[in-house]
Short mmCIF file of the C-alpha atoms (twelve columns), coordinates in Angstrom:
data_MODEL
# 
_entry.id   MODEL 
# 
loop_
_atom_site.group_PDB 
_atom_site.id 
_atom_site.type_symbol 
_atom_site.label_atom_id 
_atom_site.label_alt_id 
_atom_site.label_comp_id 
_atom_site.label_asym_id 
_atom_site.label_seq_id 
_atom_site.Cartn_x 
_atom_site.Cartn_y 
_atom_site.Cartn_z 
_atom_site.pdbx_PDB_model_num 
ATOM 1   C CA . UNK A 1   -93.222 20.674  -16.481 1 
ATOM 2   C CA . UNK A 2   -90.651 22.486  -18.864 1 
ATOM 3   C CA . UNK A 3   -89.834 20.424  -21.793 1 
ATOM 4   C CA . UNK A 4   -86.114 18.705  -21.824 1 
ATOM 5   C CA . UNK A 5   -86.279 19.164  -25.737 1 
ATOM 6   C CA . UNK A 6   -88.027 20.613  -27.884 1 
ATOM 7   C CA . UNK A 7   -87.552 21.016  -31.606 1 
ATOM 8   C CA . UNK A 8   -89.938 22.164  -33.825 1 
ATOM 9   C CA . UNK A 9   -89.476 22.422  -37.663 1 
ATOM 10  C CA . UNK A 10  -86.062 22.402  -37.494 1 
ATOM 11  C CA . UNK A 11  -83.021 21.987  -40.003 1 
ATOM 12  C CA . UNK A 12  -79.488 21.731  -39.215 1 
ATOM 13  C CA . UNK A 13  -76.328 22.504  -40.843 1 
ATOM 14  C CA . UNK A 14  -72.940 23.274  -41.485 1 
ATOM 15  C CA . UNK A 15  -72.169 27.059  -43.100 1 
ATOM 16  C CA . UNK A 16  -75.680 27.623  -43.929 1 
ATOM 17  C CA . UNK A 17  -76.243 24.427  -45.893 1 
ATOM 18  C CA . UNK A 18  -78.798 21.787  -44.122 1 
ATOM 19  C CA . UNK A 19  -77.580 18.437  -43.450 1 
ATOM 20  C CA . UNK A 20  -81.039 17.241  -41.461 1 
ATOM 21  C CA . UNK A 21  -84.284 19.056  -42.078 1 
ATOM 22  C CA . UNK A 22  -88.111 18.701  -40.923 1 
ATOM 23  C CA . UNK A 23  -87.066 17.668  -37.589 1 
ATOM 24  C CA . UNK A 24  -89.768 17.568  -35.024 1 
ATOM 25  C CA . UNK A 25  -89.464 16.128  -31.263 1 
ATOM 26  C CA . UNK A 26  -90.243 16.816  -28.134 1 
ATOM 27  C CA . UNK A 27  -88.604 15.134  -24.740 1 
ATOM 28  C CA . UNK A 28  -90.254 15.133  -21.537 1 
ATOM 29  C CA . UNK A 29  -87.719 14.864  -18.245 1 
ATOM 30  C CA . UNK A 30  -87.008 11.153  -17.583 1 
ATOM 31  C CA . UNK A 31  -88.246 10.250  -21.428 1 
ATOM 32  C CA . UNK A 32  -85.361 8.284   -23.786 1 
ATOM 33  C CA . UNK A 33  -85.302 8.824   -27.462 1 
ATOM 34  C CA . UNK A 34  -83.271 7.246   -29.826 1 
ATOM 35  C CA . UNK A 35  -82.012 8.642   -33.062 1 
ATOM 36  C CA . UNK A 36  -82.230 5.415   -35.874 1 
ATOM 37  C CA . UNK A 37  -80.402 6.255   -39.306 1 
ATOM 38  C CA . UNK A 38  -78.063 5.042   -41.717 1 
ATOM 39  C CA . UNK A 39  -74.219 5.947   -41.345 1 
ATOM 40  C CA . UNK A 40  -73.958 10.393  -42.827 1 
ATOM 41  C CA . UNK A 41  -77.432 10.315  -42.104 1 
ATOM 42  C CA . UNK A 42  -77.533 13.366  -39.430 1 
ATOM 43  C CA . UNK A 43  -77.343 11.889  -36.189 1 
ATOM 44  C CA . UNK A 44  -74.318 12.805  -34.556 1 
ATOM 45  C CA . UNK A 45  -74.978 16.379  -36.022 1 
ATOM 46  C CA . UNK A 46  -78.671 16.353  -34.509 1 
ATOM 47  C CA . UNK A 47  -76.985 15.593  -31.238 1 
ATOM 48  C CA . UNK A 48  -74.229 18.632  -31.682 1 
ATOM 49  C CA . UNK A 49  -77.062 20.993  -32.317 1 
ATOM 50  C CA . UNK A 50  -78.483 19.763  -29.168 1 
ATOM 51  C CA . UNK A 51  -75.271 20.897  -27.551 1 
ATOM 52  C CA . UNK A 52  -75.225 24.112  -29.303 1 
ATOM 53  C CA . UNK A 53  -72.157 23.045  -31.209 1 
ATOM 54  C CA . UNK A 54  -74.044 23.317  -34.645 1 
ATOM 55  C CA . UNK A 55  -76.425 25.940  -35.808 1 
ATOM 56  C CA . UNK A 56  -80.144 25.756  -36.062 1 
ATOM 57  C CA . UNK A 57  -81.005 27.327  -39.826 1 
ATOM 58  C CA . UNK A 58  -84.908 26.661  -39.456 1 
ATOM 59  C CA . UNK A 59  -87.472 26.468  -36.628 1 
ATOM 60  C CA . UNK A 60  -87.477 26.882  -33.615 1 
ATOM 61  C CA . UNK A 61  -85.253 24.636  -30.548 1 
ATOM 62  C CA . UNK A 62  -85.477 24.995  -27.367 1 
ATOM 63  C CA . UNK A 63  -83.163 22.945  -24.566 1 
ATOM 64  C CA . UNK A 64  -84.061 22.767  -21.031 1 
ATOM 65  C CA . UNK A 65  -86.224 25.684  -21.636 1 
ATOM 66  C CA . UNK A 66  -83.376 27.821  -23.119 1 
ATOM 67  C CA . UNK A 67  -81.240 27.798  -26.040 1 
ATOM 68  C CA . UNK A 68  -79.140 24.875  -26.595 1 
ATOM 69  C CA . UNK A 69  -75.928 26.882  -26.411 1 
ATOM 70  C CA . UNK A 70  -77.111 28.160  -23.298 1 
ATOM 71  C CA . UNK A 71  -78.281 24.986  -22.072 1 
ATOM 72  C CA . UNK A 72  -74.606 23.374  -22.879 1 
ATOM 73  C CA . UNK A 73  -73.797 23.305  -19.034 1 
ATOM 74  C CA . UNK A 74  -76.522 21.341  -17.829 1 
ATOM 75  C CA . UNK A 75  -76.186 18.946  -20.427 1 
ATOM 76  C CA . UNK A 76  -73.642 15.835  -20.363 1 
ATOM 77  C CA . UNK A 77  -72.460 14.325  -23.679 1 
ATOM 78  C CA . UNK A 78  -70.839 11.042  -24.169 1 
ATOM 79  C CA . UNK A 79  -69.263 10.623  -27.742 1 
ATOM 80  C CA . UNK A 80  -68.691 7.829   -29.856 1 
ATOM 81  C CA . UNK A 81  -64.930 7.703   -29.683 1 
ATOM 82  C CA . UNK A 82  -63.198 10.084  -27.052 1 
ATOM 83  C CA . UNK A 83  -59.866 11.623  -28.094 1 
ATOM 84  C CA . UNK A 84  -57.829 11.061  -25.346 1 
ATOM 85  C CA . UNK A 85  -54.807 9.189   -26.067 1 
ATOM 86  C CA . UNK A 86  -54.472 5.948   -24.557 1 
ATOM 87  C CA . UNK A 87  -50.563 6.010   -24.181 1 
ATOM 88  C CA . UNK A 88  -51.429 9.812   -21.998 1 
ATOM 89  C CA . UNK A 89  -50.661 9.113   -17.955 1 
ATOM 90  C CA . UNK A 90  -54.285 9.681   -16.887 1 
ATOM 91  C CA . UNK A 91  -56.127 7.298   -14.520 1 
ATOM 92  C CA . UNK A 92  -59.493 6.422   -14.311 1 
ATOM 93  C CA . UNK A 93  -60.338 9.006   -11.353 1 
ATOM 94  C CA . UNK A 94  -59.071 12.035  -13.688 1 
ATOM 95  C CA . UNK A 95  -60.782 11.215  -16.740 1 
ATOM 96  C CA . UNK A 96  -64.435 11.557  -14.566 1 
ATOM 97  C CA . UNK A 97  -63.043 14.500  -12.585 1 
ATOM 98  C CA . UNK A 98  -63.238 16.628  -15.706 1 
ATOM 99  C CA . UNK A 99  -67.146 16.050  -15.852 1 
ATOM 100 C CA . UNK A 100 -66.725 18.058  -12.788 1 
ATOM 101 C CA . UNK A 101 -64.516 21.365  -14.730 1 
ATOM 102 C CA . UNK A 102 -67.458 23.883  -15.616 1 
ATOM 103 C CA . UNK A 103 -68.508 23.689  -11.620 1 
ATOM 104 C CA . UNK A 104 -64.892 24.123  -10.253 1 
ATOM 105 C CA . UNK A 105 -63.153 25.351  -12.989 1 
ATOM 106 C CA . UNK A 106 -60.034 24.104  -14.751 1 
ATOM 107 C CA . UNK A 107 -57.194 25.746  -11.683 1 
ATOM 108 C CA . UNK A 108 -59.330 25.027  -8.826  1 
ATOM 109 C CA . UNK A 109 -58.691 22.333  -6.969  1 
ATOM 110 C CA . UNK A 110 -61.451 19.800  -6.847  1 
ATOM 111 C CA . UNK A 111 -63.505 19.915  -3.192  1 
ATOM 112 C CA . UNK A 112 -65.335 17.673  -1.273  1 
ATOM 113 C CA . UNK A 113 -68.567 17.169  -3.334  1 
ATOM 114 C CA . UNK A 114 -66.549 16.865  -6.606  1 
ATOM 115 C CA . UNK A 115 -64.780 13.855  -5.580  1 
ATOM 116 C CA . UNK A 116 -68.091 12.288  -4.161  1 
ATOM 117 C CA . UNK A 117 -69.724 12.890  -7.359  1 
ATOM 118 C CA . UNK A 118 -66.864 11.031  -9.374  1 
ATOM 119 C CA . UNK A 119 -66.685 8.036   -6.175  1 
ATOM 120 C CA . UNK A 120 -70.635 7.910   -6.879  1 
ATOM 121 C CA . UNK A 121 -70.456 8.026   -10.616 1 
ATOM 122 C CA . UNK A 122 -67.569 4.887   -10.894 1 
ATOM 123 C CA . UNK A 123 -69.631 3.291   -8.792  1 
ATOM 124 C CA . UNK A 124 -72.661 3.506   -10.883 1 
ATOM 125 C CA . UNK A 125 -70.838 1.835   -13.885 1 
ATOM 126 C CA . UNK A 126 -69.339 -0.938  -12.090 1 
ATOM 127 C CA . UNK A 127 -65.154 0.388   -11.999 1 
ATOM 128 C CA . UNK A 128 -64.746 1.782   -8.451  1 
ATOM 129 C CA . UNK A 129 -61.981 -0.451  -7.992  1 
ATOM 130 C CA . UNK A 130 -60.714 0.962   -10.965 1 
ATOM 131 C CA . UNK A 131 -60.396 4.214   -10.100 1 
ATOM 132 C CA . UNK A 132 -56.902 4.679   -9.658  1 
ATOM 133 C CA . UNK A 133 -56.089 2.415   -12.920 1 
ATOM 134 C CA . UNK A 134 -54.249 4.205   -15.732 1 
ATOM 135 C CA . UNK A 135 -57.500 5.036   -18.464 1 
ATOM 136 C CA . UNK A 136 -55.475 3.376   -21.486 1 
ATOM 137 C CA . UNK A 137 -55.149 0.357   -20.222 1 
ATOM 138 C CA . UNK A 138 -59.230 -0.626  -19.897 1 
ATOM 139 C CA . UNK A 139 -61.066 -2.581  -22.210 1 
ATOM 140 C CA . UNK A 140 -62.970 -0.856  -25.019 1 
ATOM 141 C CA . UNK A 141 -66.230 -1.544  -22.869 1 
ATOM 142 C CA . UNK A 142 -64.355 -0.033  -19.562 1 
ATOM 143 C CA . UNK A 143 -63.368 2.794   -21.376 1 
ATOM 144 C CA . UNK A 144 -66.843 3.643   -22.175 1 
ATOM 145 C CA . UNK A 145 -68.063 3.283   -19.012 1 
ATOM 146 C CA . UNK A 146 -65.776 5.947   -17.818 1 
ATOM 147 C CA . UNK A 147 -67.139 8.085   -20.219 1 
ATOM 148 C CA . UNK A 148 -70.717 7.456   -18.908 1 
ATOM 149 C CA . UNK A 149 -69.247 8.231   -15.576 1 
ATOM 150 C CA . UNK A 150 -67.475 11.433  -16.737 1 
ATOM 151 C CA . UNK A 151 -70.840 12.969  -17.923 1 
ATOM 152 C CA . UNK A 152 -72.924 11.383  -14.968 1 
ATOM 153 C CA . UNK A 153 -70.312 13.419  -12.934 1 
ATOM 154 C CA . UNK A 154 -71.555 16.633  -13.932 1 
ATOM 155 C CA . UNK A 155 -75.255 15.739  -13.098 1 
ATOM 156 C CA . UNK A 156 -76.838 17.049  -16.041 1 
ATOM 157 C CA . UNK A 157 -80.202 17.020  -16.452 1 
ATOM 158 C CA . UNK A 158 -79.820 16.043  -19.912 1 
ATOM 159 C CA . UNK A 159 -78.232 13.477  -20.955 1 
ATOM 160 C CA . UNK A 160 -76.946 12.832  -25.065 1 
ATOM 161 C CA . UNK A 161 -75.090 9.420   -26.069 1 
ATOM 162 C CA . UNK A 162 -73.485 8.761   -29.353 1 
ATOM 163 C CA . UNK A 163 -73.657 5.276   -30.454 1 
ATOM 164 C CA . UNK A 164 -73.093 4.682   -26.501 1 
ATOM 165 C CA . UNK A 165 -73.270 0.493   -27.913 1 
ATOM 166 C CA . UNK A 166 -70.683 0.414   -30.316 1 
ATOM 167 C CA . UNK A 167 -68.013 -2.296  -30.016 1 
ATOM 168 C CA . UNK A 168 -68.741 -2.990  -26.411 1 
ATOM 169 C CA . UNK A 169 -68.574 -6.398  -24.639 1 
ATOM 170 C CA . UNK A 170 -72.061 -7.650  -23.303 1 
ATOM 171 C CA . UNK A 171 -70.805 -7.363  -19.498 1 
ATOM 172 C CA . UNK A 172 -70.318 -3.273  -20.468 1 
ATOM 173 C CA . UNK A 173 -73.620 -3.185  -22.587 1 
ATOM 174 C CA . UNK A 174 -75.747 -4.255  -19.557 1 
ATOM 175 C CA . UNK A 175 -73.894 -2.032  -17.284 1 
ATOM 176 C CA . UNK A 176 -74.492 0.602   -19.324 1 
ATOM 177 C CA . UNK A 177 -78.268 -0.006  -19.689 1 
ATOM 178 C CA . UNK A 178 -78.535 -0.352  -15.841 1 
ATOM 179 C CA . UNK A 179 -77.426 3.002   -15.528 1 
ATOM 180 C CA . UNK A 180 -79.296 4.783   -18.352 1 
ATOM 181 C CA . UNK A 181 -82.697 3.752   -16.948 1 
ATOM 182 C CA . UNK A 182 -81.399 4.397   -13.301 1 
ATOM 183 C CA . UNK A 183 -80.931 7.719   -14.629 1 
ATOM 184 C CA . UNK A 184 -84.341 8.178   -16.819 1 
ATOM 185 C CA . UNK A 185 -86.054 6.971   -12.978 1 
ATOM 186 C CA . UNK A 186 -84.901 10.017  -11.207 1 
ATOM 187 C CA . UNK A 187 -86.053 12.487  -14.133 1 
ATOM 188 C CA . UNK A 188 -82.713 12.618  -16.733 1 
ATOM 189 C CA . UNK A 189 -83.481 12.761  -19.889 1 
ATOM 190 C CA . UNK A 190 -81.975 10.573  -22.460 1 
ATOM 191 C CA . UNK A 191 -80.931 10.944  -26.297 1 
ATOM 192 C CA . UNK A 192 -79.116 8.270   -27.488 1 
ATOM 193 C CA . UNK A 193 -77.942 7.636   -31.439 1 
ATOM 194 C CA . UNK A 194 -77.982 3.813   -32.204 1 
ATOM 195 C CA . UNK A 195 -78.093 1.102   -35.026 1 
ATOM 196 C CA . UNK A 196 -79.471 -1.222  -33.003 1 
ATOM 197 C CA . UNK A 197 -83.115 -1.487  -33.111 1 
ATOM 198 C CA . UNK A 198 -83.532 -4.122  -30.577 1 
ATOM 199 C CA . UNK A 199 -81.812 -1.169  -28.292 1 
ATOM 200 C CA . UNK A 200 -84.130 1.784   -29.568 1 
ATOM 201 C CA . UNK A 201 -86.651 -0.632  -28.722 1 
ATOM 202 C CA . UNK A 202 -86.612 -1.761  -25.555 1 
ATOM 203 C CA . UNK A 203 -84.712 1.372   -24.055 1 
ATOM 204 C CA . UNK A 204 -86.744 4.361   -25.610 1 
ATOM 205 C CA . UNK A 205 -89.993 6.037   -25.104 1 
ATOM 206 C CA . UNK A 206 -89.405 7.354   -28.208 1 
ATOM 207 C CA . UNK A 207 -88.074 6.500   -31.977 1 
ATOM 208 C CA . UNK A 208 -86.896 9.579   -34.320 1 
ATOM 209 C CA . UNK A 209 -86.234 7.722   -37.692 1 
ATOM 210 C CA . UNK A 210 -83.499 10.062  -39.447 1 
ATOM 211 C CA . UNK A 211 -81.527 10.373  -42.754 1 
ATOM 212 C CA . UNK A 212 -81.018 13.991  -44.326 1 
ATOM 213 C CA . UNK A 213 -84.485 14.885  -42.910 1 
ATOM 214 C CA . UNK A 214 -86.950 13.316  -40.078 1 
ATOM 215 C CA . UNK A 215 -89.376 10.161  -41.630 1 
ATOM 216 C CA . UNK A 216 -90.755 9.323   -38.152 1 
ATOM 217 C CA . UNK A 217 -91.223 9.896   -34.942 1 
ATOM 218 C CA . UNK A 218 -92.860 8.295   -32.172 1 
ATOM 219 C CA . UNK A 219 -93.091 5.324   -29.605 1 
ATOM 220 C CA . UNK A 220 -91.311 2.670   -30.592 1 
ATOM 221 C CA . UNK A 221 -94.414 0.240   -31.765 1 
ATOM 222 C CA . UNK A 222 -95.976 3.179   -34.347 1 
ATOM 223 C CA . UNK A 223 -92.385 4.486   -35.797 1 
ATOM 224 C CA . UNK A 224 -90.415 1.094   -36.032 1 
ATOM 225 C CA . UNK A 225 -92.589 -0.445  -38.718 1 
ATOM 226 C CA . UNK A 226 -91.131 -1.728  -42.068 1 
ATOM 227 C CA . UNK A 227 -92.618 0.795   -44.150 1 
ATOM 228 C CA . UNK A 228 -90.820 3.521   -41.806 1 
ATOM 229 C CA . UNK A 229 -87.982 2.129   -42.077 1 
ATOM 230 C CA . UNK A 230 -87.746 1.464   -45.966 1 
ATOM 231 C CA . UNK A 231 -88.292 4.906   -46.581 1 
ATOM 232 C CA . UNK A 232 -85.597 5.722   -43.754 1 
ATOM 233 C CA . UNK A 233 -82.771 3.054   -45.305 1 
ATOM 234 C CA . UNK A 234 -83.614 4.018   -48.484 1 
ATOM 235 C CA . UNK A 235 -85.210 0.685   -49.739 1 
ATOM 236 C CA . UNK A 236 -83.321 -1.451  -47.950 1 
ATOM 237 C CA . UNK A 237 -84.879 -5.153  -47.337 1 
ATOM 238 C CA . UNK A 238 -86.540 -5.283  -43.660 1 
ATOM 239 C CA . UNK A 239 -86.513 -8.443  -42.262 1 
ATOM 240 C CA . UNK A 240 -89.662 -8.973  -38.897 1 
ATOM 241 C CA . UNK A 241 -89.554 -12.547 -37.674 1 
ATOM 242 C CA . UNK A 242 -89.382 -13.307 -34.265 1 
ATOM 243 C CA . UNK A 243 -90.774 -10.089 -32.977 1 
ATOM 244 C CA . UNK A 244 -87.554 -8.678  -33.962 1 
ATOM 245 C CA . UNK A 245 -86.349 -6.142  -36.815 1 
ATOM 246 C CA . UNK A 246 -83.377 -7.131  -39.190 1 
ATOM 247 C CA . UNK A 247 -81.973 -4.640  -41.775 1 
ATOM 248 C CA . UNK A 248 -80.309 -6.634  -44.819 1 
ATOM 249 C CA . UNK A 249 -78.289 -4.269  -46.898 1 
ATOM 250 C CA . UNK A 250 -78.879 -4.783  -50.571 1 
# 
């Protein structure tokens, strides 16, 4: 079975200058890993790489068993803040259409399996009754469950999340968790950039501790261990009571 992901050696970058190095990973279909790191520490650029959106300087990365460019339009990608304009006359229905552009194309008019796959995808997240709502008007949480839908939509076969978690509302958070291992079940692969280490966790099969270069990687029990993540949060006190993992900021 052909690898969803796999990096080997790898450093990333902007204009020839590395912002994350010695990155090594490998993602089986239907596998989750989550990318755990400070704030600047590489994350969202890892992710971008994966998309083909930022160059590989070093080693070798390979993306659905191509390169990532290449791979781009089998991929979906849900950001951590979208840029569409709240006050724009959109409703909920368009915004997951356009996970549907690179198969129809931006002038063609959408056909009879495009608009199942966005009925299917709204109904996956919970907001099929929403479907005709303006998109600015949702909550925060709403809004990124339309998002989800968007890039279920274009049934990708890889599937990247950045900081999917952030400032959403419990209902939203367990939506969204419903789907994602709905989606790891039937073989999509998952990489999703968190904070949260009670998410990276119980969601992933896998852990890649990151800041400026790869610490650790692994299942969750071997790479979220205190010493792991001191050298990841740069000395930062860990707190482990409870069976859970605290970071407290010096």
């Amino acid at each position: 079975m052909t690898p969803a992901l796999t990096y080997s050696a790898v450093s990333v970058g902007y204009q020839g200058t590395p912002v994350l190095t010695h990155v090594d990973l490998e993602l089986a279909p239907g596998q989750t890993v989550a990318l755990v790191g400070p704030n600047g520490a590489g994350k969202s650029t890892l992710i971008k790489s994966i998309l083909g959106l930022v160059p590989v300087l070093a080693g070798a990365a390979t993306v659905l068993g191509d390169h990532p460019a290449a791979a781009r339009g089998r991929a979906g990608y849900v950001p951590q803040t979208d840029t569409l304009d709240a006050d724009f006359p959109v409703s909920v229905r368009q915004v997951v259409m356009m996970g549907r552009y690179r198969r129809i194309g931006w002038w063609r008019p959408a056909g009879k399996d495009d608009r199942r796959a966005v009925s299917e995808a709204l109904d996956r997240v919970g907001l099929a009754g929403r479907a005709g709502h303006r998109f600015g008007t949702l909550s925060g949480g709403q809004r990124q469950r339309v998002l989800l839908a968007r890039a279920i939509a274009s049934e990708p076969r890889l599937l990247l999340l950045d900081e999917p978690f952030n400032g959403v509302d419990a209902v939203s958070q367990d939506a969204i968790v419903r789907v994602l291992r709905d989606l790891t079940g039937s073989g999509t692969a998952l990489v999703i950039s968190t904070h949260d280490l009670q998410v990276a966790r119980d969601l992933a099969d896998l852990v890649c501790l990151i800041n400026g270069r790869q610490w650790a990687a692994g299942p969750p029990a071997a790479t979220l261990t205190e010493q792991n993540l001191r050298r990841t949060y740069g000395g930062s006190t860990i707190s482990l009571a409870d069976g859970r993992m605290v970071l407290v900021e010096p």
